[in-house]
Coordinates of C-alpha atoms in Angstrom, one line a residue:
X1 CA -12.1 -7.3 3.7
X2 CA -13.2 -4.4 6.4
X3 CA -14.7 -1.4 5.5
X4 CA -12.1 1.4 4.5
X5 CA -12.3 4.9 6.6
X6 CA -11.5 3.7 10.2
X7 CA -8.0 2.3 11.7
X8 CA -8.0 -0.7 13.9
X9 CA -5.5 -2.8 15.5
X10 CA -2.5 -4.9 13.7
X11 CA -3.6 -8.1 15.5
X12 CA -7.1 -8.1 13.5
X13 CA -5.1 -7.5 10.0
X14 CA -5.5 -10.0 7.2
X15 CA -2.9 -12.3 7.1
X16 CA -3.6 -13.2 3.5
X17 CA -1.1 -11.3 1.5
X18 CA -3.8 -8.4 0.3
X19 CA -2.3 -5.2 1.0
X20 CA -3.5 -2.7 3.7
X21 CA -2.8 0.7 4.6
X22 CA 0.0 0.5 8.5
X23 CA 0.6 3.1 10.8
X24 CA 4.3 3.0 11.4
X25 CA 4.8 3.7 15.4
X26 CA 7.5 6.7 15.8
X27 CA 11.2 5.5 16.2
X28 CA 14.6 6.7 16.8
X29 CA 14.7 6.5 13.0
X30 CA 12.3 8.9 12.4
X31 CA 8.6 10.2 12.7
X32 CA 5.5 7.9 12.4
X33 CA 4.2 7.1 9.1
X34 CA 1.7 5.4 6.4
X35 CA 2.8 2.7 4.6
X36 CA 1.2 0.3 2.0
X37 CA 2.1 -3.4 3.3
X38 CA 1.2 -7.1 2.8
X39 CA 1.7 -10.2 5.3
X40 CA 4.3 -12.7 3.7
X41 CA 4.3 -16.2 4.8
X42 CA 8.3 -15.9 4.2
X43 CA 10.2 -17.0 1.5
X44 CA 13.8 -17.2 0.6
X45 CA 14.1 -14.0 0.5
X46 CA 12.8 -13.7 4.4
X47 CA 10.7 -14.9 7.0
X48 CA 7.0 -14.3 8.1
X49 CA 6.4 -10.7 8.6
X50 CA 4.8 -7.5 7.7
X51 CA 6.7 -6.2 4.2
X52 CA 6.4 -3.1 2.3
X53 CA 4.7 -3.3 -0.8
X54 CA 7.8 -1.5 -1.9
X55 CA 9.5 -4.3 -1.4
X56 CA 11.7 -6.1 -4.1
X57 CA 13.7 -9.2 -4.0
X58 CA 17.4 -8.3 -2.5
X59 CA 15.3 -5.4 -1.0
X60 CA 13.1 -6.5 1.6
X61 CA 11.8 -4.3 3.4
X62 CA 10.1 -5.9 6.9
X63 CA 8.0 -4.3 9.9
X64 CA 8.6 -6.3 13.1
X65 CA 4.8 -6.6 15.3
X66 CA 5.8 -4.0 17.6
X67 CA 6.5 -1.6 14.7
X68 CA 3.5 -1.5 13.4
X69 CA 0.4 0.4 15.5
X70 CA -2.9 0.0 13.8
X71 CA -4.1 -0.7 10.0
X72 CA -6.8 0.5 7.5
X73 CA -8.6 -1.5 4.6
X74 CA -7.4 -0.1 0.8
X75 CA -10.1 2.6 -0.2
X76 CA -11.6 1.0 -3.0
X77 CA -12.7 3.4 -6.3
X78 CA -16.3 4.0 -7.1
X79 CA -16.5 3.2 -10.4
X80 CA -19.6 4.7 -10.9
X81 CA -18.9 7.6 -9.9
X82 CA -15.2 7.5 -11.6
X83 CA -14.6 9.8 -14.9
X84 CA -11.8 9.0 -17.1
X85 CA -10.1 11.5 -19.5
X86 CA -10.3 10.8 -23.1
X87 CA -8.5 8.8 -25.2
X88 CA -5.4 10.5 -27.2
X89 CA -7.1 11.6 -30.4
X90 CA -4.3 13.0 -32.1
X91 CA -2.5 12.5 -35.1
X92 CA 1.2 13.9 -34.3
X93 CA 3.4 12.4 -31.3
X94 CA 5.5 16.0 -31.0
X95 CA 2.0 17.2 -29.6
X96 CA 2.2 15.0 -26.4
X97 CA 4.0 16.5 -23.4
X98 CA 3.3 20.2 -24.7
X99 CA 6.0 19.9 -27.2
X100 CA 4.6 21.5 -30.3
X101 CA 3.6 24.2 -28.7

């Protein structure tokens, strides 16, 4: 996969089903946007094209070529550099969510 941090343009995009960051082209529909999409070989639920990773069966949602303007790799996390909160320590549920105070 490409180095995150710099757009390029839809016809270099992997067509292997990982999921990349699209620059929706501005429509009658509305503004330009960012997306998170994957290329589908098609299925029965629809035929070869860019989807939304929002995208459920029944719910496709699908990016013609000519919608899409350039792409971006996935940042990826720097685990060593990552800090993770703590696990719950406590004894009594009706403390989560602020509740027992």
């Amino acid at each position: 996969m490409e180095q995150p941090g710099r757009w390029r343009h839809m016809r270099t995009a992997p067509r292997d089903g990982s999921r990349i960051l699209v620059t929706i082209r501005p429509s009658e529909q509305g503004p330009g946007a960012v997306d998170l999409a994957y290329w589908s070989n098609g299925d029965q639920f629809g035929g070869d094209a860019w989807r939304s990773s929002d995208s459920a069966p029944g719910r496709i949602i699908e990016y013609a070529e000519p919608e899409l303007k350039c792409w971006m790799p996935m940042p990826a996390a720097d685990v060593d550099r990552m800090t993770l909160p703590a696990a719950w320590q406590g004894k009594d549920d009706e403390e989560l969510d602020g509740s027992g105070i």
